[in-house]
Amino acid sequence: MSTGVLWVATVTPTENQLSLLRLTKRTRRWNIRLNSTSGLFVSSSLVASPSRSSEERVYDIVLKQAALVRERRIGSSRVVENLVVVPGNRNLLNEAYDRCREVCAEYAKTFYLGTLLMTPERQRAIWAIYVWCRRTDELVDGPNASYINSTALDRWEKRLTDLFEGRPFDMYDAALSDTVSKFPVDIQPFKDMIEGMRLDLRKSRYKTFDELYLYCYYVAGTVGLMSVPVVGISPNSKASTESVYNAALALGIANQLTNILRDVGEDARRGRIYLPHDELELAGISEDDIIRGIVTDKWRNFMKGQIKRARMFFDEAEKGVIELNSASRWPVWASLVLYRQILDAIEANDYNNFTKRAYVGKAKKLLSLPVAYARALVGPSKLIGTKACENLPVPSKSLPKSFEVPMKPIDA
Ligand SMILES: CC(C)=CCC/C(C)=C/CC/C(C)=C/CC/C(C)=C/[C@@H]1[C@@H](COP(=O)(O)OP(=O)(O)O)[C@]1(C)CC/C=C(\C)CC/C=C(\C)CCC=C(C)C
Ligand SMILES: [Mn+2]
């Protein structure tokens, strides 16, 4: 493959040829699509699905997750068979969480640092969720990936159901089993992440942004939905639960779009293109151009549009971070600020994401932490979204406005 060749096109597009991004409230939430007026791009989501767009379908899941948590139908009442906390088990559980901490500290150093500000119960829970996500991703991306098929993923899902029912298979599962018994975390986003891995096994091209959006939800938006019940919503928040979940989903999507844009060359070498084919076509970029890895003005312009879209998802996510519990805001801000900087790094590399890895240097990372900290000092002040729950006749005791306190003491 002729990688590393930098070719600069002589044609410079005018500003109005660059993609514009629009925020429409068609479905009560954002519908980010590339503008068709320039002739470079079309809206992909509606072209692809004559029925309901992925955004609409995913939004239904968001609503359901928010409702489940509001009604407190998940989490605290679950029966945990094998994890009845007797004195001996408490040590085992501590050890299980400790292993999760080690994995997190090893694989996600900066993020791990951020979690240290959270309450001990929350950090342990986030480590356990992190480890499960990392292991799930490793199934299809790790050293044993070539042995993984849908049957293996079915087995992994069976293990997931078991651990949610209090029958963990190993130590890491035991930590998560304990976490999901203490925090109102639902199984659906976990199942959906496995679905994303299934999709990854059978699909290597995405026709439209609508298709890509669904993939991003599966592998990353789900992380946002899993995390909110643990990081918790501030007791001072006046925002609706849905709007916070929506922001969390947006953060996952933004992170994954960023991942994709950073790894275009690497993914293409693995035979995968996670970019909307219709948008590539309209930009005049062929698959072959991507495989050959040539940076042209067409490519730069295409990338500008994609980066702009990813940033809009980050902006959407920002609105929700301020609504989170004070102690959880710092790690979330830190992860948001650091990930978003990868987009700056792609720009700094003159959009050569074929052969140059966009990364945030150590110094920049360290500088970002106090920035994130300062941002985390700002808590909820304004209303975001509609307060749908306000009109519901719910007894106040059963409606946790925040999850400041875990459902029951961790080692009780
Ligand atoms: C209101 C509001 C904004 C709340 C915040 C909600 C929240 C905490 C969201 C977290 C979002 C987040 C960190 C998403 C991760 C998205 C991601 C990068 C997914 C990656 C998928 C596959 O990627 P790919 O294979 O293409 O790339 P790699 O080369 O493999 O990287 C993942 C790798 C899936 C697995 C995800 C993880 C291992 C990360 C899991 C992280 C957590 C559970 C911690 C989140 C918590 C905090 C406090 C940031
Ligand atoms: Mn991966």
Short mmCIF file of C-alpha atoms in Angstrom, two decimals, residues 105-342:
data_model
loop_
_atom_site.label_atom_id
_atom_site.label_comp_id
_atom_site.label_asym_id
_atom_site.label_seq_id
_atom_site.Cartn_x
_atom_site.Cartn_y
_atom_site.Cartn_z
CA ALA A 105 -5.00 2.11 35.87
CA GLU A 106 -2.98 0.18 33.30
CA TYR A 107 -5.12 0.75 30.21
CA ALA A 108 -6.62 4.18 30.84
CA LYS A 109 -4.15 6.07 33.02
CA THR A 110 -5.52 9.59 32.72
CA PHE A 111 -9.09 8.50 33.03
CA TYR A 112 -8.13 6.38 36.05
CA LEU A 113 -6.65 9.47 37.72
CA GLY A 114 -9.94 11.24 37.12
CA THR A 115 -11.93 8.51 38.82
CA LEU A 116 -9.95 8.99 42.01
CA LEU A 117 -11.98 12.09 42.80
CA MET A 118 -15.20 10.11 42.82
CA THR A 119 -16.63 8.49 45.93
CA PRO A 120 -15.07 5.05 46.61
CA GLU A 121 -18.30 3.24 45.69
CA ARG A 122 -18.58 5.07 42.42
CA GLN A 123 -14.98 4.63 41.40
CA ARG A 124 -15.18 0.90 42.02
CA ALA A 125 -18.36 0.66 39.99
CA ILE A 126 -16.86 2.63 37.09
CA TRP A 127 -13.74 0.43 37.13
CA ALA A 128 -15.94 -2.68 36.97
CA ILE A 129 -17.92 -1.28 34.03
CA TYR A 130 -14.72 -0.16 32.33
CA VAL A 131 -13.23 -3.64 32.59
CA TRP A 132 -16.32 -5.30 31.18
CA CYS A 133 -16.32 -2.85 28.23
CA ARG A 134 -12.62 -3.34 27.63
CA ARG A 135 -12.99 -7.13 27.67
CA THR A 136 -15.95 -6.97 25.33
CA ASP A 137 -13.99 -4.84 22.88
CA GLU A 138 -10.97 -7.14 23.19
CA LEU A 139 -13.11 -10.05 22.04
CA VAL A 140 -13.27 -8.60 18.55
CA ASP A 141 -10.15 -6.42 18.61
CA GLY A 142 -7.76 -8.35 20.82
CA PRO A 143 -5.22 -11.10 20.13
CA ASN A 144 -7.87 -13.83 20.04
CA ALA A 145 -10.19 -11.93 17.72
CA SER A 146 -9.76 -14.43 14.89
CA TYR A 147 -11.37 -17.13 17.06
CA ILE A 148 -14.37 -15.01 17.87
CA ASN A 149 -17.64 -15.65 16.08
CA SER A 150 -21.23 -14.95 16.90
CA THR A 151 -21.49 -18.11 19.00
CA ALA A 152 -18.67 -16.84 21.21
CA LEU A 153 -20.51 -13.55 21.54
CA ASP A 154 -23.69 -15.47 22.44
CA ARG A 155 -21.74 -17.16 25.22
CA TRP A 156 -20.42 -13.79 26.38
CA GLU A 157 -24.00 -12.52 26.47
CA LYS A 158 -25.11 -15.54 28.49
CA ARG A 159 -22.37 -14.72 30.96
CA LEU A 160 -23.65 -11.16 31.09
CA THR A 161 -27.18 -12.33 31.91
CA ASP A 162 -25.77 -14.62 34.57
CA LEU A 163 -23.78 -11.89 36.24
CA PHE A 164 -26.79 -9.59 36.20
CA GLU A 165 -28.68 -12.37 37.98
CA GLY A 166 -25.95 -12.70 40.59
CA ARG A 167 -24.08 -15.65 39.06
CA PRO A 168 -20.70 -14.21 38.08
CA PHE A 169 -18.25 -16.39 36.19
CA ASP A 170 -14.98 -14.85 37.36
CA MET A 171 -13.60 -12.10 39.55
CA TYR A 172 -14.16 -9.27 37.08
CA ASP A 173 -17.72 -10.43 36.53
CA ALA A 174 -18.18 -10.59 40.29
CA ALA A 175 -17.24 -6.92 40.61
CA LEU A 176 -19.74 -5.95 37.92
CA SER A 177 -22.37 -8.24 39.42
CA ASP A 178 -21.98 -6.37 42.68
CA THR A 179 -22.05 -3.00 40.91
CA VAL A 180 -25.29 -3.70 39.07
CA SER A 181 -26.89 -4.83 42.30
CA LYS A 182 -26.04 -1.53 43.96
CA PHE A 183 -26.58 1.01 41.21
CA PRO A 184 -29.63 1.26 38.97
CA VAL A 185 -27.78 0.02 35.91
CA ASP A 186 -29.84 -1.78 33.28
CA ILE A 187 -28.66 -4.71 31.19
CA GLN A 188 -29.84 -3.24 27.86
CA PRO A 189 -26.81 -1.04 27.07
CA PHE A 190 -24.50 -3.99 27.87
CA LYS A 191 -26.44 -6.25 25.51
CA ASP A 192 -26.36 -3.52 22.90
CA MET A 193 -22.59 -3.23 23.17
CA ILE A 194 -22.32 -6.95 22.43
CA GLU A 195 -24.64 -6.35 19.48
CA GLY A 196 -22.14 -3.73 18.29
CA MET A 197 -19.40 -6.35 18.38
CA ARG A 198 -21.61 -8.71 16.37
CA LEU A 199 -22.11 -5.95 13.85
CA ASP A 200 -18.36 -5.40 13.69
CA LEU A 201 -17.86 -9.08 12.83
CA ARG A 202 -20.17 -8.99 9.85
CA LYS A 203 -19.97 -5.43 8.56
CA SER A 204 -17.01 -3.42 7.35
CA ARG A 205 -18.70 -0.66 5.35
CA TYR A 206 -21.35 1.92 6.25
CA LYS A 207 -23.59 3.29 3.54
CA THR A 208 -24.87 6.30 5.42
CA PHE A 209 -24.34 8.26 8.60
CA ASP A 210 -27.54 6.73 9.87
CA GLU A 211 -25.92 3.29 9.72
CA LEU A 212 -22.74 4.58 11.30
CA TYR A 213 -24.69 6.30 14.05
CA LEU A 214 -26.24 3.00 15.05
CA TYR A 215 -22.82 1.36 15.22
CA CYS A 216 -21.53 4.25 17.35
CA TYR A 217 -24.46 3.87 19.69
CA TYR A 218 -23.82 0.17 20.07
CA VAL A 219 -20.12 0.37 20.86
CA ALA A 220 -19.87 3.74 22.60
CA GLY A 221 -23.18 5.50 23.23
CA THR A 222 -23.98 2.51 25.42
CA VAL A 223 -21.04 3.43 27.69
CA GLY A 224 -22.73 6.74 28.43
CA LEU A 225 -25.99 4.99 29.31
CA MET A 226 -24.19 2.49 31.55
CA SER A 227 -22.28 5.25 33.34
CA VAL A 228 -24.96 7.80 34.24
CA PRO A 229 -26.57 5.68 36.96
CA VAL A 230 -23.15 5.41 38.58
CA VAL A 231 -21.73 8.89 38.13
CA GLY A 232 -25.10 10.24 39.26
CA ILE A 233 -27.10 13.36 38.62
CA SER A 234 -26.65 16.33 40.93
CA PRO A 235 -29.38 16.83 43.51
CA ASN A 236 -29.45 20.47 42.36
CA SER A 237 -30.10 19.55 38.76
CA LYS A 238 -33.32 20.81 37.28
CA ALA A 239 -32.71 19.01 34.02
CA SER A 240 -34.84 16.09 32.98
CA THR A 241 -33.36 12.63 33.35
CA GLU A 242 -33.83 12.10 29.61
CA SER A 243 -31.77 15.14 28.73
CA VAL A 244 -28.88 13.96 30.90
CA TYR A 245 -29.01 10.49 29.36
CA ASN A 246 -29.14 12.12 25.98
CA ALA A 247 -25.99 14.10 26.74
CA ALA A 248 -24.27 10.94 27.97
CA LEU A 249 -25.21 9.19 24.73
CA ALA A 250 -23.81 12.17 22.81
CA LEU A 251 -20.50 11.88 24.64
CA GLY A 252 -20.18 8.23 23.69
CA ILE A 253 -21.04 8.99 20.06
CA ALA A 254 -18.62 11.94 19.96
CA ASN A 255 -15.83 9.77 21.38
CA GLN A 256 -16.44 7.01 18.89
CA LEU A 257 -16.65 9.37 15.91
CA THR A 258 -13.33 10.81 17.09
CA ASN A 259 -11.86 7.29 17.41
CA ILE A 260 -12.98 6.57 13.88
CA LEU A 261 -11.51 9.76 12.45
CA ARG A 262 -8.22 9.18 14.24
CA ASP A 263 -7.96 5.57 13.02
CA VAL A 264 -8.98 5.88 9.35
CA GLY A 265 -5.65 4.58 8.02
CA GLU A 266 -5.29 1.82 10.60
CA ASP A 267 -8.86 0.64 10.06
CA ALA A 268 -8.48 0.70 6.26
CA ARG A 269 -5.43 -1.53 6.58
CA ARG A 270 -7.67 -3.96 8.48
CA GLY A 271 -10.17 -3.80 5.65
CA ARG A 272 -12.62 -1.54 7.44
CA ILE A 273 -14.02 1.84 6.53
CA TYR A 274 -16.16 3.44 9.21
CA LEU A 275 -17.14 6.45 7.11
CA PRO A 276 -20.50 7.13 5.45
CA HIS A 277 -20.14 5.92 1.89
CA ASP A 278 -22.70 8.36 0.46
CA GLU A 279 -20.82 11.31 1.94
CA LEU A 280 -17.52 10.02 0.60
CA GLU A 281 -19.05 9.64 -2.81
CA LEU A 282 -20.42 13.16 -2.82
CA ALA A 283 -17.02 14.46 -1.77
CA GLY A 284 -15.52 12.64 -4.74
CA ILE A 285 -13.48 10.25 -2.63
CA SER A 286 -13.26 6.60 -3.57
CA GLU A 287 -12.50 3.61 -1.39
CA ASP A 288 -9.30 3.26 -3.26
CA ASP A 289 -8.28 6.80 -2.27
CA ILE A 290 -8.69 5.80 1.35
CA ILE A 291 -6.85 2.53 0.95
CA ARG A 292 -4.00 4.33 -0.79
CA GLY A 293 -4.08 6.98 1.91
CA ILE A 294 -3.63 10.10 -0.13
CA VAL A 295 -4.37 13.44 1.52
CA THR A 296 -6.02 15.69 -1.03
CA ASP A 297 -8.03 18.88 -0.65
CA LYS A 298 -11.10 16.78 -1.24
CA TRP A 299 -10.06 14.67 1.72
CA ARG A 300 -9.32 17.73 3.86
CA ASN A 301 -12.73 19.18 3.12
CA PHE A 302 -14.43 15.90 3.80
CA MET A 303 -12.57 15.62 7.10
CA LYS A 304 -13.51 19.17 8.06
CA GLY A 305 -17.17 18.21 7.81
CA GLN A 306 -16.68 15.01 9.80
CA ILE A 307 -14.73 16.82 12.52
CA LYS A 308 -17.39 19.49 12.72
CA ARG A 309 -20.04 16.84 13.22
CA ALA A 310 -18.04 15.14 15.99
CA ARG A 311 -17.60 18.50 17.72
CA MET A 312 -21.35 19.06 17.64
CA PHE A 313 -21.83 15.84 19.55
CA PHE A 314 -19.23 17.01 22.10
CA ASP A 315 -21.13 20.31 22.43
CA GLU A 316 -24.33 18.39 23.03
CA ALA A 317 -22.58 16.31 25.70
CA GLU A 318 -21.23 19.40 27.48
CA LYS A 319 -24.73 20.52 28.32
CA GLY A 320 -25.17 17.38 30.39
CA VAL A 321 -21.88 17.28 32.26
CA ILE A 322 -22.79 20.24 34.43
CA GLU A 323 -25.86 18.33 35.58
CA LEU A 324 -23.81 15.50 37.06
CA ASN A 325 -22.81 15.05 40.67
CA SER A 326 -20.03 17.40 41.65
CA ALA A 327 -17.53 14.64 42.44
CA SER A 328 -18.16 12.94 39.10
CA ARG A 329 -17.88 15.98 36.90
CA TRP A 330 -14.10 16.14 36.86
CA PRO A 331 -13.41 12.71 35.32
CA VAL A 332 -16.19 13.23 32.80
CA TRP A 333 -14.89 16.67 31.84
CA ALA A 334 -11.37 15.28 31.69
CA SER A 335 -12.39 12.51 29.31
CA LEU A 336 -14.40 14.93 27.19
CA VAL A 337 -11.65 17.57 26.97
CA LEU A 338 -8.94 15.01 26.24
CA TYR A 339 -10.88 13.17 23.59
CA ARG A 340 -11.95 16.33 21.86
CA GLN A 341 -8.31 17.37 21.58
CA ILE A 342 -7.72 14.39 19.30
#
